[in-house]
Short mmCIF file of C-alpha atoms and ligand atoms in Angstrom, two decimals:
data_model
loop_
_atom_site.label_atom_id
_atom_site.label_comp_id
_atom_site.label_asym_id
_atom_site.label_seq_id
_atom_site.Cartn_x
_atom_site.Cartn_y
_atom_site.Cartn_z
CA ARG A 1 -9.68 23.12 -38.65
CA LYS A 2 -6.36 23.76 -39.75
CA GLY A 3 -5.97 23.94 -42.07
CA LYS A 4 -4.75 21.24 -45.51
CA ASN A 5 -5.43 18.21 -44.81
CA GLY A 6 -4.74 18.61 -41.46
CA TYR A 7 -6.63 19.08 -38.30
CA TYR A 8 -7.57 19.59 -34.69
CA ILE A 9 -9.49 17.10 -32.72
CA TYR A 10 -11.66 19.68 -29.67
CA ASP A 11 -12.50 17.08 -26.98
CA ALA A 12 -13.66 19.22 -24.30
CA ASP A 13 -14.18 16.49 -21.86
CA LEU A 14 -10.84 14.87 -22.95
CA LEU A 15 -9.53 18.78 -22.18
CA GLN A 16 -11.66 19.27 -18.68
CA GLN A 17 -10.32 16.07 -17.39
CA ARG A 18 -6.32 16.77 -18.48
CA LEU A 19 -6.15 19.55 -18.30
CA PRO A 20 -6.38 19.85 -14.27
CA ASN A 21 -3.90 17.28 -14.22
CA ILE A 22 -1.24 19.05 -16.34
CA PHE A 23 -1.65 21.41 -13.39
CA LEU A 24 -1.25 18.77 -10.30
CA LEU A 25 1.97 16.85 -12.51
CA ASN A 26 3.07 19.61 -12.49
CA ASP A 27 2.38 20.77 -8.04
CA LEU A 28 3.41 16.56 -7.47
CA HIS A 29 6.94 17.96 -9.21
CA HIS A 30 7.93 21.24 -7.30
CA ALA A 31 6.76 18.79 -4.11
CA ILE A 32 8.82 15.52 -4.72
CA LYS A 33 12.56 17.73 -5.82
CA HIS A 34 11.95 20.57 -3.42
CA LYS A 35 10.89 18.10 -0.08
CA THR A 36 8.53 20.12 0.59
CA GLU A 37 6.39 18.84 3.63
CA GLU A 38 3.60 18.32 1.64
CA LEU A 39 3.46 14.95 0.91
CA HIS A 40 4.29 13.62 3.87
CA ALA A 41 3.53 9.57 5.14
CA VAL A 42 0.12 8.59 7.67
CA TYR A 43 0.12 5.06 9.44
CA GLN A 44 -2.90 3.20 9.85
CA PRO A 45 -2.52 0.73 13.01
CA ILE A 46 -3.14 -3.42 11.89
CA VAL A 47 -3.86 -5.25 14.64
CA ASP A 48 -4.00 -9.09 15.94
CA ILE A 49 -7.86 -10.36 16.24
CA ARG A 50 -7.33 -12.43 18.78
CA ARG A 51 -4.50 -11.19 20.71
CA LYS A 52 -5.93 -7.51 20.08
CA GLN A 53 -2.67 -6.07 19.48
CA ILE A 54 -0.83 -3.31 17.15
CA THR A 55 1.11 -6.20 14.59
CA ALA A 56 2.01 -3.36 12.22
CA MET A 57 1.51 0.20 10.28
CA GLU A 58 0.36 0.29 6.65
CA THR A 59 2.31 3.91 5.46
CA LEU A 60 -0.06 5.58 3.37
CA ILE A 61 1.11 8.86 1.43
CA ARG A 62 -0.95 12.28 1.93
CA TRP A 63 -0.11 15.00 -0.49
CA HIS A 64 -1.62 18.17 1.49
CA HIS A 65 -1.64 21.14 -1.57
CA PRO A 66 -0.98 24.58 -0.75
CA VAL A 67 -4.21 24.79 -2.14
CA HIS A 68 -6.03 22.70 -2.85
CA GLY A 69 -5.81 21.42 0.24
CA THR A 70 -5.83 17.08 1.25
CA ILE A 71 -4.86 15.06 -2.09
CA PHE A 72 -5.55 11.71 -1.39
CA PRO A 73 -3.21 8.67 -3.35
CA GLY A 74 -6.52 8.07 -5.91
CA GLN A 75 -6.08 11.40 -6.88
CA PHE A 76 -2.57 11.65 -7.74
CA ILE A 77 -0.65 7.66 -8.09
CA SER A 78 -1.56 6.74 -10.79
CA LEU A 79 -0.99 9.96 -12.31
CA ALA A 80 2.70 8.93 -11.04
CA GLU A 81 2.67 5.75 -12.32
CA GLU A 82 2.03 6.71 -16.03
CA THR A 83 4.82 9.84 -15.71
CA GLY A 84 7.56 7.99 -13.80
CA LEU A 85 7.00 10.23 -10.96
CA ILE A 86 6.46 7.40 -8.37
CA VAL A 87 9.98 6.46 -8.01
CA PRO A 88 11.62 9.10 -6.65
CA ILE A 89 7.57 8.88 -4.67
CA GLY A 90 7.85 5.93 -3.62
CA GLU A 91 11.60 5.43 -2.53
CA TRP A 92 11.17 7.98 -0.78
CA ILE A 93 8.40 6.54 1.04
CA ILE A 94 9.86 3.78 2.50
CA ARG A 95 12.83 5.60 3.30
CA GLN A 96 9.57 7.60 5.02
CA ALA A 97 8.96 4.09 6.36
CA CYS A 98 11.79 3.26 7.73
CA ARG A 99 13.29 5.48 9.64
CA GLN A 100 9.88 5.79 11.52
CA HIS A 101 10.48 2.70 12.80
CA GLU A 102 14.02 3.53 13.82
CA ARG A 103 12.62 6.31 15.90
CA TRP A 104 10.05 4.20 16.97
CA ARG A 105 12.72 1.28 18.19
CA LYS A 106 14.69 3.93 19.48
CA GLN A 107 11.64 4.90 21.38
CA GLY A 108 12.29 0.78 23.14
CA LEU A 109 8.87 0.39 21.38
CA PRO A 110 7.81 -2.29 20.95
CA PRO A 111 8.41 -4.00 16.93
CA ILE A 112 6.65 -4.05 14.57
CA ARG A 113 5.97 -4.72 10.55
CA ILE A 114 6.16 -1.60 8.41
CA ALA A 115 4.11 -1.87 5.14
CA VAL A 116 4.19 0.21 2.20
CA ASN A 117 2.23 0.27 -0.93
CA VAL A 118 4.38 -0.18 -4.25
CA SER A 119 3.88 0.17 -7.91
CA VAL A 120 4.56 -1.98 -10.50
CA LYS A 121 6.35 1.27 -12.22
CA GLN A 122 8.74 0.35 -9.00
CA LEU A 123 9.75 -3.07 -9.86
CA GLN A 124 10.28 -2.56 -13.09
CA ASP A 125 13.08 -0.23 -12.16
CA GLN A 126 16.31 -2.08 -12.65
CA GLN A 127 17.41 -0.57 -10.47
CA PHE A 128 14.34 -1.16 -7.67
CA ALA A 129 15.98 -3.76 -5.21
CA SER A 130 19.31 -2.06 -4.42
CA ARG A 131 17.77 0.85 -3.41
CA ILE A 132 16.02 -0.41 -0.58
CA GLU A 133 19.24 -2.28 0.45
CA ALA A 134 20.30 1.00 0.48
CA ILE A 135 17.23 2.01 2.22
CA LEU A 136 18.07 -0.53 4.73
CA THR A 137 21.89 0.00 5.43
CA GLU A 138 21.16 4.40 5.79
CA THR A 139 18.06 3.29 8.40
CA LYS A 140 19.73 -0.09 10.29
CA MET A 141 16.24 -0.75 9.77
CA GLU A 142 16.48 -4.96 10.21
CA PRO A 143 14.81 -5.57 6.57
CA LYS A 144 12.68 -8.68 8.71
CA TRP A 145 10.04 -5.57 9.33
CA LEU A 146 9.56 -4.62 5.74
CA GLU A 147 7.17 -5.55 4.13
CA LEU A 148 6.01 -4.00 0.74
CA GLU A 149 3.12 -4.57 -0.29
CA ILE A 150 2.25 -4.82 -3.93
CA THR A 151 -0.60 -6.34 -6.25
CA GLU A 152 -1.67 -9.18 -8.08
CA ASN A 153 -1.42 -8.36 -11.38
CA MET A 154 2.11 -7.15 -10.84
CA PHE A 155 2.26 -10.78 -12.21
CA ILE A 156 -0.09 -10.15 -15.89
CA TYR A 157 3.60 -8.27 -17.31
CA ASN A 158 5.87 -11.88 -16.96
CA GLU A 159 8.59 -9.63 -16.60
CA THR A 160 12.10 -11.00 -15.68
CA THR A 161 13.61 -7.51 -14.27
CA ILE A 162 9.94 -7.64 -12.11
CA SER A 163 11.06 -11.00 -10.49
CA ASN A 164 14.39 -10.16 -11.01
CA ASN A 165 13.24 -7.65 -8.32
CA LEU A 166 11.60 -9.08 -5.77
CA ARG A 167 13.67 -12.39 -5.63
CA HIS A 168 16.52 -9.78 -4.60
CA VAL A 169 14.11 -7.76 -1.66
CA LYS A 170 13.23 -11.32 -1.31
CA GLU A 171 16.95 -12.50 -0.76
CA LEU A 172 17.10 -9.42 1.77
CA GLY A 173 15.02 -10.61 4.34
CA VAL A 174 11.85 -8.24 3.33
CA ARG A 175 8.49 -8.75 3.42
CA ILE A 176 5.48 -9.68 0.95
CA SER A 177 2.83 -9.12 0.87
CA ILE A 178 -0.38 -9.17 -1.69
CA ASP A 179 -2.56 -6.59 -1.66
CA ASP A 180 -5.96 -6.31 -2.80
CA PHE A 181 -6.53 -10.08 -2.93
CA GLY A 182 -8.68 -11.83 -5.04
CA THR A 183 -9.69 -8.21 -7.10
CA GLY A 184 -6.89 -8.98 -10.04
CA TYR A 185 -5.83 -11.65 -12.83
CA SER A 186 -3.53 -13.21 -11.79
CA SER A 187 -3.86 -17.66 -10.34
CA LEU A 188 -3.38 -18.60 -7.08
CA ALA A 189 -0.51 -20.76 -8.27
CA TYR A 190 1.23 -17.15 -8.09
CA LEU A 191 0.83 -17.62 -4.18
CA LYS A 192 2.74 -20.34 -4.26
CA HIS A 193 5.49 -19.12 -6.13
CA LEU A 194 7.95 -16.46 -4.40
CA ASP A 195 7.01 -17.57 -1.88
CA PHE A 196 4.93 -14.66 -0.41
CA ASP A 197 4.95 -13.47 3.51
CA THR A 198 0.76 -11.71 3.82
CA VAL A 199 -2.34 -11.62 1.64
CA LYS A 200 -4.43 -9.19 2.19
CA ILE A 201 -8.43 -9.84 1.94
CA ASP A 202 -9.72 -6.61 -0.47
CA ARG A 203 -12.19 -4.93 0.66
CA SER A 204 -14.72 -5.68 -1.15
CA PHE A 205 -15.39 -8.95 0.13
CA ILE A 206 -14.30 -7.90 3.84
CA SER A 207 -17.38 -4.72 3.10
CA ASP A 208 -20.25 -8.07 2.82
CA CYS A 209 -19.34 -9.84 5.23
CA PRO A 210 -21.09 -12.40 6.03
CA HIS A 211 -24.37 -10.61 5.48
CA SER A 212 -23.55 -11.99 2.04
CA TYR A 213 -22.84 -15.47 1.12
CA TYR A 214 -21.17 -15.12 -2.15
CA GLU A 215 -18.60 -12.49 -0.69
CA SER A 216 -18.25 -14.85 2.88
CA MET A 217 -16.64 -17.91 1.10
CA ILE A 218 -14.62 -16.20 -1.03
CA THR A 219 -13.51 -14.53 2.21
CA ASN A 220 -13.69 -17.84 3.75
CA THR A 221 -11.78 -19.68 1.32
CA ILE A 222 -8.82 -17.06 1.13
CA ILE A 223 -8.03 -17.34 4.57
CA SER A 224 -8.59 -20.98 4.72
CA LEU A 225 -6.17 -21.31 1.71
CA ALA A 226 -2.93 -19.18 3.12
CA HIS A 227 -3.00 -21.00 6.24
CA HIS A 228 -2.47 -24.44 4.12
CA LEU A 229 0.20 -22.00 3.04
CA GLY A 230 1.44 -20.62 5.80
CA ILE A 231 1.30 -17.61 5.00
CA ASN A 232 -0.61 -14.75 6.98
CA VAL A 233 -3.69 -13.31 6.22
CA VAL A 234 -4.76 -9.40 6.82
CA ALA A 235 -8.78 -8.68 6.45
CA GLU A 236 -8.93 -5.48 4.73
CA GLY A 237 -11.00 -2.52 5.50
CA VAL A 238 -12.54 -3.98 8.45
CA GLU A 239 -15.37 -1.47 9.80
CA ARG A 240 -18.17 -3.25 11.89
CA PRO A 241 -17.92 -6.06 15.04
CA GLU A 242 -20.22 -8.53 13.66
CA GLN A 243 -16.77 -8.66 9.87
CA ILE A 244 -14.74 -9.13 13.11
CA ASP A 245 -16.37 -11.77 14.04
CA TYR A 246 -17.12 -13.75 11.24
CA LEU A 247 -13.49 -12.69 10.83
CA ARG A 248 -11.44 -14.06 14.54
CA GLU A 249 -14.46 -17.77 13.35
CA LYS A 250 -12.94 -18.27 10.28
CA GLY A 251 -9.95 -18.15 12.05
CA CYS A 252 -8.10 -14.72 10.62
CA GLN A 253 -5.53 -13.74 12.62
CA GLU A 254 -4.51 -10.09 11.42
CA ALA A 255 -7.64 -6.91 10.18
CA GLN A 256 -6.90 -3.36 9.20
CA GLY A 257 -9.54 -0.94 9.11
CA TYR A 258 -12.54 1.87 10.20
CA PHE A 259 -13.28 -0.07 13.01
CA PHE A 260 -9.86 -0.26 14.72
CA HIS A 261 -7.97 3.22 13.52
CA PRO A 262 -8.56 4.91 10.64
CA PRO A 263 -4.13 6.36 9.25
CA LEU A 264 -3.33 8.61 11.80
CA PRO A 265 -0.11 10.60 11.36
CA ALA A 266 2.88 10.06 12.54
CA ASN A 267 2.79 11.43 16.35
CA GLU A 268 -0.49 9.43 16.62
CA ALA A 269 0.33 6.65 15.17
CA THR A 270 3.17 6.57 18.24
CA LEU A 271 1.28 7.79 21.20
CA LEU A 272 -1.31 4.97 20.78
CA LEU A 273 2.29 2.28 20.56
CA GLN A 274 2.95 3.44 22.99
CA LYS A 275 -0.44 2.64 24.55
CA GLY A 276 0.52 -0.53 23.69
CA ILE A 277 -3.80 -1.74 23.04
CA ALA A 278 -4.73 -1.27 19.68
CA HIS A 279 -8.71 -0.50 20.61
P1 C2E B 1 -4.47 0.17 -0.86
O1 C2E B 1 -3.61 0.35 -0.57
O2 C2E B 1 -5.81 -0.66 -0.40
O3 C2E B 1 -4.60 1.23 1.11
C1 C2E B 1 -5.83 1.14 1.79
C2 C2E B 1 -6.71 2.05 1.95
O4 C2E B 1 -8.49 2.09 2.19
C3 C2E B 1 -6.10 3.30 2.30
O5 C2E B 1 -7.27 4.43 1.32
C4 C2E B 1 -7.35 3.69 3.47
O6 C2E B 1 -7.40 4.97 3.63
C5 C2E B 1 -8.10 2.89 3.37
N1 C2E B 1 -9.60 2.16 4.41
C6 C2E B 1 -8.79 1.22 5.37
N2 C2E B 1 -9.41 1.41 6.19
C7 C2E B 1 -10.68 1.69 5.85
C8 C2E B 1 -12.10 1.07 6.11
O7 C2E B 1 -12.12 0.49 7.07
N3 C2E B 1 -12.79 1.83 5.26
C9 C2E B 1 -12.74 2.03 3.79
N4 C2E B 1 -14.07 2.59 3.01
N5 C2E B 1 -11.50 2.33 3.67
C10 C2E B 1 -10.99 2.13 4.51
P2 C2E B 1 -6.24 5.43 0.76
O8 C2E B 1 -5.02 5.95 1.64
O9 C2E B 1 -7.35 6.50 -0.07
O10 C2E B 1 -4.96 4.94 -0.52
C11 C2E B 1 -5.71 4.58 -1.58
C12 C2E B 1 -5.17 3.49 -2.29
O11 C2E B 1 -4.42 4.35 -3.17
C13 C2E B 1 -4.27 2.90 -1.41
O12 C2E B 1 -4.73 1.48 -1.55
C14 C2E B 1 -2.61 2.04 -2.14
O13 C2E B 1 -3.22 1.43 -4.23
C15 C2E B 1 -2.71 3.87 -3.11
N6 C2E B 1 -1.41 3.92 -2.29
C16 C2E B 1 -2.17 5.55 -0.92
N7 C2E B 1 -0.18 5.45 -0.31
C17 C2E B 1 1.22 4.74 -1.68
C18 C2E B 1 2.00 4.83 -1.77
O14 C2E B 1 2.42 5.27 -1.25
N8 C2E B 1 2.64 4.82 -2.49
C19 C2E B 1 1.64 3.82 -3.63
N9 C2E B 1 2.29 2.64 -5.08
N10 C2E B 1 0.18 3.03 -3.60
C20 C2E B 1 -0.20 4.27 -2.54
CA1 CA B 2 -1.73 -1.51 1.02
CA1 CA B 3 -5.54 -3.08 0.31
CA1 CA B 4 -5.14 -0.64 -3.43
#
């Protein structure tokens, strides 16, 4: 009891949930501010199913915490989004991806797309598109190789800053991909709306293919819709050979998942590209 008419509500659960986050947030802030090597990028190959070649890499963030060890994005991205820290982190990871792409180009490796996840908080920032433009200039990367992965839920915000940023980056020649497709709230009409380049079918559908009728039909329908609209399709989270057989039969061009490769540190991703085979 606080006394007088005031009171505090003591919620042990809330305290337990939030307290570690406060420390974590402080550490994350430190990691990004001082450019420690704690934050780094890993790369997961996206494979052309038919040609058995790597056509893209998705950049995923990792945090090697000095005390807690590896912390996965699921444990800190939403925290970074809530606090706005995702803006500098997001910019940093895009720069890392572009630099890595430029290194691969200089080594004479066949060009591939490099994908980076972008959160809605970044697109709500007026400066987003001009920062992308600056990073492209700074790293000398050709815009057509950069693919920004956004989620459908972006559209429920219906904000002009978001659509302006998306239009601006498209004008630069950067590609846009819709991540986790099929799980969000958007209407299929959005597919036409901003001429997206890629849709990524969410792992929740792929994991039940081909044995579950419902998930298989959704997968099949997304592939066929994307084809008719001239959009590239990536199946996410492929783990088993029968999924590949199904996807190939339905005409899905690209897939990503542990069946091929997990996310890899830069040196291992480089070795893989040098070998020139997907699997
Ligand atoms: P996502 O964009 O859907 O990324 C795919 C996630 O699935 C990655 O988890 C990847 O490691 C995992 N994955 C890949 N293949 C398989 C598979 O065959 N089976 C299974 N079970 N999982 C697979 P990760 O790296 O833990 O990332 C989780 C999420 O965190 C990402 O989901 C993305 O939404 C977010 N994220 C990661 N890096 C960044 C980043 O740099 N910026 C932002 N804004 N978000 C990021
Ligand atoms: Ca993604
Ligand atoms: Ca995804
Ligand atoms: Ca996701």
